[in-house]
mmCIF file of C-alpha atoms in Angstrom:
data_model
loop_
_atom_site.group_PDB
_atom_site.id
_atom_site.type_symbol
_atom_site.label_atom_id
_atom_site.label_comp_id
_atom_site.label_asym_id
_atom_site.label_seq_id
_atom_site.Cartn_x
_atom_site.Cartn_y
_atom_site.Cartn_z
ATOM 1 C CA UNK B 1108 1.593 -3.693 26.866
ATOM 2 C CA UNK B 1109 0.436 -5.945 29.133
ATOM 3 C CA UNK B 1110 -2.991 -5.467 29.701
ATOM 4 C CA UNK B 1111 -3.891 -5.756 25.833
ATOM 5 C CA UNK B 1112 -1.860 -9.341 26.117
ATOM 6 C CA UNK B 1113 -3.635 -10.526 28.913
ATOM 7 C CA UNK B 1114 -7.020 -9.391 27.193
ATOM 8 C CA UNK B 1115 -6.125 -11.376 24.126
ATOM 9 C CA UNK B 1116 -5.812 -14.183 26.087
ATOM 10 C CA UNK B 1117 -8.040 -13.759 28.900
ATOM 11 C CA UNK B 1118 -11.017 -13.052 26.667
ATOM 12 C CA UNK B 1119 -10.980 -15.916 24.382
ATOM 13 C CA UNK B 1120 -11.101 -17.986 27.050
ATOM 14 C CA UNK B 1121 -13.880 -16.343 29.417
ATOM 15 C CA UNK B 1122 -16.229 -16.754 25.784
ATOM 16 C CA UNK B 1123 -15.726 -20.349 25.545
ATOM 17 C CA UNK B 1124 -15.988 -20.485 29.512
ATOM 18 C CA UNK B 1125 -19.237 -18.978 29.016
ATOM 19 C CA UNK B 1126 -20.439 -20.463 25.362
ATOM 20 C CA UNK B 1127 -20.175 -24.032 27.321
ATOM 21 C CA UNK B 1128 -22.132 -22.968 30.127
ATOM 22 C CA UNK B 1129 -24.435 -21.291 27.734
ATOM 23 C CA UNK B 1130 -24.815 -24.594 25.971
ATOM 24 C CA UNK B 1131 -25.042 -26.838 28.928
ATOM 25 C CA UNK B 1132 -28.279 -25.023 29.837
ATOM 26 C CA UNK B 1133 -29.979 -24.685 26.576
ATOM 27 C CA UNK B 1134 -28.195 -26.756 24.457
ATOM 28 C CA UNK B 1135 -25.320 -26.692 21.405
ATOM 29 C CA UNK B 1136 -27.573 -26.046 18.374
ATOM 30 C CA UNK B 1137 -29.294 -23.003 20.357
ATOM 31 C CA UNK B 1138 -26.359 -21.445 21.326
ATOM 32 C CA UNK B 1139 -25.169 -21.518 18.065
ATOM 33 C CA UNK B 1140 -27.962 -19.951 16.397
ATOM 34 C CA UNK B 1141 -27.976 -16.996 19.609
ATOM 35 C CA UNK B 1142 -24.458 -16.674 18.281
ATOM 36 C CA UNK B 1143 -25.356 -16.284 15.002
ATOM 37 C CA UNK B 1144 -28.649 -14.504 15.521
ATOM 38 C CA UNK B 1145 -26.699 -11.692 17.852
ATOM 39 C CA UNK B 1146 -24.484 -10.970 14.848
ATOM 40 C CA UNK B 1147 -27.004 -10.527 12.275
ATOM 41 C CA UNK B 1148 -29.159 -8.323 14.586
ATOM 42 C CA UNK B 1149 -25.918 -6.382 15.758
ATOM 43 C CA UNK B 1150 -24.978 -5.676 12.091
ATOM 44 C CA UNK B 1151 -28.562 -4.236 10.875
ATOM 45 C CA UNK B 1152 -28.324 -2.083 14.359
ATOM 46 C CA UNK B 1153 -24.807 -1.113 13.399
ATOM 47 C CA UNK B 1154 -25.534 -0.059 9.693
ATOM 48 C CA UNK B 1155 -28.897 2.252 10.824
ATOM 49 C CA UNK B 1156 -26.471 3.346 13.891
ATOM 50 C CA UNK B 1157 -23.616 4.160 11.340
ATOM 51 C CA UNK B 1158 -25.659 6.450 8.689
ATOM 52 C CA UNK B 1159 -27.541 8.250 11.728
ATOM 53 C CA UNK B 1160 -23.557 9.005 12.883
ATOM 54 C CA UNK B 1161 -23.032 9.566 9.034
ATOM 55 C CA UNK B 1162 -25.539 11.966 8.840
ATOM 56 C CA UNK B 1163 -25.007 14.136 11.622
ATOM 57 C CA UNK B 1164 -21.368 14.448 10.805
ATOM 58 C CA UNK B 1165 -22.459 15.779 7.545
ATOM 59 C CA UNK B 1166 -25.277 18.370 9.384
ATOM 60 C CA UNK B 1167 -21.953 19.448 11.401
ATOM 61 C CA UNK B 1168 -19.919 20.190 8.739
ATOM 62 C CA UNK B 1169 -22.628 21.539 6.490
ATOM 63 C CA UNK B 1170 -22.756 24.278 9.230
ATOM 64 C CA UNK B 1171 -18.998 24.813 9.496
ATOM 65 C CA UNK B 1172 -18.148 22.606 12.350
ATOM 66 C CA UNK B 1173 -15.969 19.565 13.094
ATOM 67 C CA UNK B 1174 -17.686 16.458 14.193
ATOM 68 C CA UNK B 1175 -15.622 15.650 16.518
ATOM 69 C CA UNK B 1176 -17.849 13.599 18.797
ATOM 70 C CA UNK B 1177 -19.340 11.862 15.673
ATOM 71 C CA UNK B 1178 -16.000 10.749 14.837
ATOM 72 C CA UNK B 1179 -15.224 8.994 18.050
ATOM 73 C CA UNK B 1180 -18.702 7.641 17.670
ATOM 74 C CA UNK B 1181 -17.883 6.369 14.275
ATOM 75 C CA UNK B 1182 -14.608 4.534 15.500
ATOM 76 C CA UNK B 1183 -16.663 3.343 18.321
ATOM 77 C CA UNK B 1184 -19.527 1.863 15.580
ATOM 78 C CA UNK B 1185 -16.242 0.394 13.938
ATOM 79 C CA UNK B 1186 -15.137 -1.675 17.370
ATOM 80 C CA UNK B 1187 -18.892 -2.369 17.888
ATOM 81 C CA UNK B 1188 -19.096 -4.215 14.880
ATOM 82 C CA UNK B 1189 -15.696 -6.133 14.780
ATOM 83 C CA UNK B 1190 -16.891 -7.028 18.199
ATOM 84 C CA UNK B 1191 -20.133 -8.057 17.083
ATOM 85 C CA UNK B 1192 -18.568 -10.795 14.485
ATOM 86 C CA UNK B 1193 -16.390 -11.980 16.785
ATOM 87 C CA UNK B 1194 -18.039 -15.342 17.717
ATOM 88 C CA UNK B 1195 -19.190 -14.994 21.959
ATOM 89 C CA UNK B 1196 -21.988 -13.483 23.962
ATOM 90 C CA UNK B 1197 -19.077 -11.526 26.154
ATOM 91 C CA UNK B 1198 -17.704 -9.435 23.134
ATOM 92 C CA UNK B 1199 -21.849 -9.044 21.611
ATOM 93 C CA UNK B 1200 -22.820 -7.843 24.843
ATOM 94 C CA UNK B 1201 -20.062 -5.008 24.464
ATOM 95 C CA UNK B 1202 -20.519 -4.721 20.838
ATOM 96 C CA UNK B 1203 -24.458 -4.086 21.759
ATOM 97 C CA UNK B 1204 -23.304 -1.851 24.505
ATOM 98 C CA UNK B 1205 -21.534 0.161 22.451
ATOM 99 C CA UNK B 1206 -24.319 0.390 19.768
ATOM 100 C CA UNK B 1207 -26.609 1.868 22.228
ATOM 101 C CA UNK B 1208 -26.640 5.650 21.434
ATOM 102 C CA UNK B 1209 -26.602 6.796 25.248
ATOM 103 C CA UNK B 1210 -23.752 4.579 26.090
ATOM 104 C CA UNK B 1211 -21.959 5.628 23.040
ATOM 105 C CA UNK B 1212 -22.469 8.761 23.083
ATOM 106 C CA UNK B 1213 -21.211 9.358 27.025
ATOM 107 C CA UNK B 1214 -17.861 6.832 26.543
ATOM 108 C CA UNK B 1215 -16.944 9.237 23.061
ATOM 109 C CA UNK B 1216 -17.741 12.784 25.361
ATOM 110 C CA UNK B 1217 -15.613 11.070 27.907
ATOM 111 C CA UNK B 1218 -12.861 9.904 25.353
ATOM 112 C CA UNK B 1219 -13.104 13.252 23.956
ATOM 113 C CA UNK B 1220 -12.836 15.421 27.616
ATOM 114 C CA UNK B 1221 -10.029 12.949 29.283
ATOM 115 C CA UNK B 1222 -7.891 15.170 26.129
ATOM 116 C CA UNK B 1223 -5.499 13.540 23.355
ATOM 117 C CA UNK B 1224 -4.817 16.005 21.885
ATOM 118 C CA UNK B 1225 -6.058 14.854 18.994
ATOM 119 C CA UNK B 1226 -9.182 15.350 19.993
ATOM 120 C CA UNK B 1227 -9.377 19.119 21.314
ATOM 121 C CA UNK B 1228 -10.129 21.429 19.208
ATOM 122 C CA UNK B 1229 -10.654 18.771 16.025
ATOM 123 C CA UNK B 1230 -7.768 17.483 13.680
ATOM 124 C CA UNK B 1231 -5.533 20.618 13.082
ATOM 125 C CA UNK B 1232 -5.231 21.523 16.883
ATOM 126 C CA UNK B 1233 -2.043 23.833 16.592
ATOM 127 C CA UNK B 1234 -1.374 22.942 13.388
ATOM 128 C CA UNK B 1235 -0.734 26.034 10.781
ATOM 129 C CA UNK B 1236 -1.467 24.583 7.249
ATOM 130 C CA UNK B 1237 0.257 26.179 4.142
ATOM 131 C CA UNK B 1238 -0.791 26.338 0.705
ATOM 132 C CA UNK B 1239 2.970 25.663 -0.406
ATOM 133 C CA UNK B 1240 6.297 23.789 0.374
ATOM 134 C CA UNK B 1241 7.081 23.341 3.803
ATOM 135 C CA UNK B 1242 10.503 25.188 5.090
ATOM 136 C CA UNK B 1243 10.963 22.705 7.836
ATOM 137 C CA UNK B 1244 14.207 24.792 8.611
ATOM 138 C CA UNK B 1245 12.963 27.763 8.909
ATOM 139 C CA UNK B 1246 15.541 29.137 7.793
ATOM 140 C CA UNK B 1247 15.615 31.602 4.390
ATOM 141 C CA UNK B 1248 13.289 34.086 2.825
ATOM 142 C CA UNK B 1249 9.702 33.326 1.311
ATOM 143 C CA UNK B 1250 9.318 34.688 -1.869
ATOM 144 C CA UNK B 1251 5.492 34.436 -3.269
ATOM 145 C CA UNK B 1252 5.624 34.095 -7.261
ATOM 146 C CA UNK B 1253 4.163 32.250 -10.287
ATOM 147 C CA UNK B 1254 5.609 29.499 -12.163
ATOM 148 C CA UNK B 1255 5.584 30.871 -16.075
ATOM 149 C CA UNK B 1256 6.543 27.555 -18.775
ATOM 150 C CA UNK B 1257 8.201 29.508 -21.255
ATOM 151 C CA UNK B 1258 8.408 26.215 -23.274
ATOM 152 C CA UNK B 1259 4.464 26.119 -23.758
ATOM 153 C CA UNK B 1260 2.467 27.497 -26.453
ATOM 154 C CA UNK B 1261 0.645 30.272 -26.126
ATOM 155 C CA UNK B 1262 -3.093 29.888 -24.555
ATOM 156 C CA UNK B 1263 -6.032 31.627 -25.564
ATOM 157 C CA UNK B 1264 -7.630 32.987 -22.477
ATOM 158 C CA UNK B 1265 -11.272 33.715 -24.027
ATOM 159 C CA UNK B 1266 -11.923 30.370 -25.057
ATOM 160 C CA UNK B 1267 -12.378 27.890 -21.763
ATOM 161 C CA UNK B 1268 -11.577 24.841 -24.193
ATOM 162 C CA UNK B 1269 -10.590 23.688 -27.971
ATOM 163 C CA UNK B 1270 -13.348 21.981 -29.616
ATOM 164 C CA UNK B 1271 -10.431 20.375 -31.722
ATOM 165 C CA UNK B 1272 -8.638 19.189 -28.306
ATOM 166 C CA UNK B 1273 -8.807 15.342 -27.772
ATOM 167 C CA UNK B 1274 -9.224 15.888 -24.562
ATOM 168 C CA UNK B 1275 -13.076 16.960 -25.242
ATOM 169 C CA UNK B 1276 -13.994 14.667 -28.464
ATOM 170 C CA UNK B 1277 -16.793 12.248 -27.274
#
Protein backbone atom coordinates (compact mmCIF):
# COMPACT_ATOMS: atom_id res chain seq x y z
CA UNK A 1 0.00 0.00 0.00
CA UNK A 2 2.67 2.06 0.43
CA UNK A 3 4.75 1.98 -2.39
CA UNK A 4 1.78 2.91 -4.88
CA UNK A 5 1.28 6.11 -2.32
CA UNK A 6 4.64 7.14 -2.38
CA UNK A 7 4.65 6.72 -6.32
CA UNK A 8 1.64 8.96 -6.57
CA UNK A 9 3.38 11.41 -4.89
CA UNK A 10 6.88 10.92 -5.64
CA UNK A 11 6.27 10.93 -9.38
CA UNK A 12 4.40 14.04 -9.86
CA UNK A 13 6.92 15.73 -8.38
CA UNK A 14 10.22 14.18 -10.03
CA UNK A 15 8.14 15.39 -13.65
CA UNK A 16 7.90 18.88 -12.66
CA UNK A 17 11.52 18.52 -11.07
CA UNK A 18 12.53 17.54 -14.40
CA UNK A 19 9.95 19.66 -16.83
CA UNK A 20 11.76 22.86 -15.06
CA UNK A 21 15.09 21.70 -15.69
CA UNK A 22 13.97 20.69 -19.09
CA UNK A 23 12.77 24.23 -19.62
CA UNK A 24 15.61 26.06 -18.07
CA UNK A 25 17.83 24.60 -20.81
CA UNK A 26 15.74 24.93 -23.83
CA UNK A 27 13.15 27.01 -22.86
CA UNK A 28 9.11 26.97 -21.75
CA UNK A 29 7.46 27.05 -25.20
CA UNK A 30 9.84 24.03 -26.36
CA UNK A 31 9.23 21.97 -23.65
CA UNK A 32 5.80 22.32 -24.07
CA UNK A 33 5.56 21.38 -27.55
CA UNK A 34 8.23 18.05 -26.65
CA UNK A 35 5.39 17.44 -24.24
CA UNK A 36 2.90 17.62 -26.58
CA UNK A 37 4.80 16.25 -29.55
CA UNK A 38 5.78 12.91 -27.30
CA UNK A 39 2.06 12.31 -26.86
CA UNK A 40 0.95 12.56 -30.31
CA UNK A 41 3.87 10.38 -31.55
CA UNK A 42 3.27 7.88 -28.54
CA UNK A 43 -0.44 7.55 -29.51
CA UNK A 44 0.09 6.79 -33.45
CA UNK A 45 2.93 4.17 -32.06
CA UNK A 46 0.38 2.87 -29.61
CA UNK A 47 -2.60 2.43 -32.11
CA UNK A 48 -0.16 0.47 -34.96
CA UNK A 49 1.35 -1.35 -31.65
CA UNK A 50 -2.29 -2.19 -30.47
CA UNK A 51 -3.79 -3.80 -33.87
CA UNK A 52 -0.33 -5.72 -34.46
CA UNK A 53 -1.23 -7.16 -30.60
CA UNK A 54 -4.90 -7.27 -31.99
CA UNK A 55 -4.02 -9.25 -34.70
CA UNK A 56 -1.94 -11.83 -33.38
CA UNK A 57 -4.39 -12.52 -30.63
CA UNK A 58 -6.83 -13.24 -33.30
CA UNK A 59 -4.03 -15.65 -35.40
CA UNK A 60 -3.87 -17.43 -31.79
CA UNK A 61 -7.21 -18.08 -31.35
CA UNK A 62 -8.00 -18.73 -34.98
CA UNK A 63 -5.68 -21.77 -34.35
CA UNK A 64 -7.24 -22.84 -31.05
CA UNK A 65 -5.00 -21.17 -28.61
CA UNK A 66 -5.19 -18.59 -25.82
CA UNK A 67 -3.24 -15.45 -26.25
CA UNK A 68 -2.12 -15.25 -23.25
CA UNK A 69 1.05 -13.24 -23.78
CA UNK A 70 -0.91 -10.91 -26.18
CA UNK A 71 -3.15 -10.16 -23.44
CA UNK A 72 -0.58 -8.98 -20.99
CA UNK A 73 0.79 -7.13 -23.95
CA UNK A 74 -2.52 -5.53 -24.54
CA UNK A 75 -2.87 -4.34 -20.79
CA UNK A 76 0.65 -3.27 -21.09
CA UNK A 77 -0.34 -1.06 -24.56
CA UNK A 78 -3.25 0.15 -22.17
CA UNK A 79 -0.63 1.57 -19.27
CA UNK A 80 1.63 2.69 -22.18
CA UNK A 81 -0.82 4.94 -23.39
CA UNK A 82 -2.40 6.37 -20.11
CA UNK A 83 1.23 6.95 -19.44
CA UNK A 84 1.82 8.55 -22.59
CA UNK A 85 -1.05 11.38 -21.90
CA UNK A 86 0.02 11.94 -18.74
CA UNK A 87 1.80 15.33 -19.14
CA UNK A 88 6.06 14.58 -18.29
CA UNK A 89 9.06 13.21 -20.10
CA UNK A 90 9.51 10.59 -16.92
CA UNK A 91 6.09 8.76 -17.48
CA UNK A 92 6.67 9.15 -21.85
CA UNK A 93 9.91 7.66 -21.46
CA UNK A 94 8.12 4.56 -19.74
CA UNK A 95 5.12 4.83 -21.84
CA UNK A 96 7.75 4.61 -24.97
CA UNK A 97 9.50 1.89 -23.13
CA UNK A 98 6.75 -0.04 -22.88
CA UNK A 99 5.68 0.47 -26.57
CA UNK A 100 8.84 -1.00 -27.72
CA UNK A 101 7.94 -4.60 -28.80
CA UNK A 102 11.22 -6.24 -27.25
CA UNK A 103 10.75 -4.57 -23.98
CA UNK A 104 7.16 -5.43 -23.99
CA UNK A 105 7.26 -8.44 -24.99
CA UNK A 106 10.11 -9.73 -22.21
CA UNK A 107 8.26 -7.64 -19.05
CA UNK A 108 4.63 -9.66 -20.26
CA UNK A 109 6.83 -13.34 -20.57
CA UNK A 110 8.17 -12.29 -17.24
CA UNK A 111 4.69 -11.18 -15.78
CA UNK A 112 3.39 -14.24 -17.24
CA UNK A 113 6.37 -16.90 -15.75
CA UNK A 114 6.66 -15.08 -12.09
CA UNK A 115 2.75 -17.13 -12.06
CA UNK A 116 -0.73 -15.48 -10.93
CA UNK A 117 -2.48 -17.79 -11.45
CA UNK A 118 -4.38 -16.10 -13.64
CA UNK A 119 -2.06 -16.30 -16.00
CA UNK A 120 -1.02 -20.15 -16.26
CA UNK A 121 -2.65 -22.03 -18.29
CA UNK A 122 -5.06 -18.92 -19.71
CA UNK A 123 -8.41 -17.74 -18.02
CA UNK A 124 -10.16 -21.04 -16.91
CA UNK A 125 -7.00 -22.48 -15.09
CA UNK A 126 -8.89 -25.14 -12.86
CA UNK A 127 -11.97 -23.92 -13.57
CA UNK A 128 -14.74 -26.70 -14.76
CA UNK A 129 -17.43 -24.70 -16.73
CA UNK A 130 -21.07 -26.08 -16.93
CA UNK A 131 -23.61 -25.63 -19.43
CA UNK A 132 -26.32 -25.33 -16.53
CA UNK A 133 -27.09 -24.05 -12.93
CA UNK A 134 -24.41 -24.17 -10.61
CA UNK A 135 -24.99 -26.63 -7.38
CA UNK A 136 -22.64 -24.62 -5.28
CA UNK A 137 -23.60 -27.22 -2.48
CA UNK A 138 -22.92 -30.00 -3.97
CA UNK A 139 -25.19 -31.55 -2.48
CA UNK A 140 -28.36 -33.52 -4.41
CA UNK A 141 -28.79 -35.43 -7.60
CA UNK A 142 -28.40 -34.00 -11.28
CA UNK A 143 -31.09 -34.85 -13.30
CA UNK A 144 -30.52 -33.90 -17.23
CA UNK A 145 -34.08 -33.04 -18.86
CA UNK A 146 -35.96 -30.63 -21.17
CA UNK A 147 -38.13 -27.87 -20.26
CA UNK A 148 -41.65 -28.69 -22.30
CA UNK A 149 -44.29 -25.20 -22.08
CA UNK A 150 -47.36 -27.01 -22.11
CA UNK A 151 -49.06 -23.53 -22.25
CA UNK A 152 -47.63 -22.83 -25.89
CA UNK A 153 -49.14 -23.55 -29.10
CA UNK A 154 -48.15 -26.07 -31.05
CA UNK A 155 -44.99 -25.40 -33.53
CA UNK A 156 -44.60 -26.57 -36.87
CA UNK A 157 -41.20 -28.10 -37.12
CA UNK A 158 -40.90 -28.11 -41.13
CA UNK A 159 -41.32 -24.60 -41.55
CA UNK A 160 -38.06 -22.55 -40.00
CA UNK A 161 -40.41 -19.34 -39.85
CA UNK A 162 -44.14 -17.83 -40.49
CA UNK A 163 -44.20 -15.56 -43.33
CA UNK A 164 -47.33 -14.10 -41.44
CA UNK A 165 -45.10 -13.64 -38.11
CA UNK A 166 -44.33 -9.91 -37.31
CA UNK A 167 -41.34 -10.82 -36.32
CA UNK A 168 -40.19 -11.26 -40.19
CA UNK A 169 -42.47 -8.45 -42.03
CA UNK A 170 -39.97 -5.86 -43.49
Amino acid sequence: MRIPFLALIVVPLAELYLLFAVADLIGGLATLALVILTAAVGLSVLRYQGFSTLNRANQRMAAGQLPGQEIVEGMMLAVAGALLLTPGLITDTIGFLLLTPVVRKRLAKRAISKGSGFFVGGFASGTRWQSGPSNSRGRGDIIDGEVVDRDAPPRDSTLEHNSDDERFRH
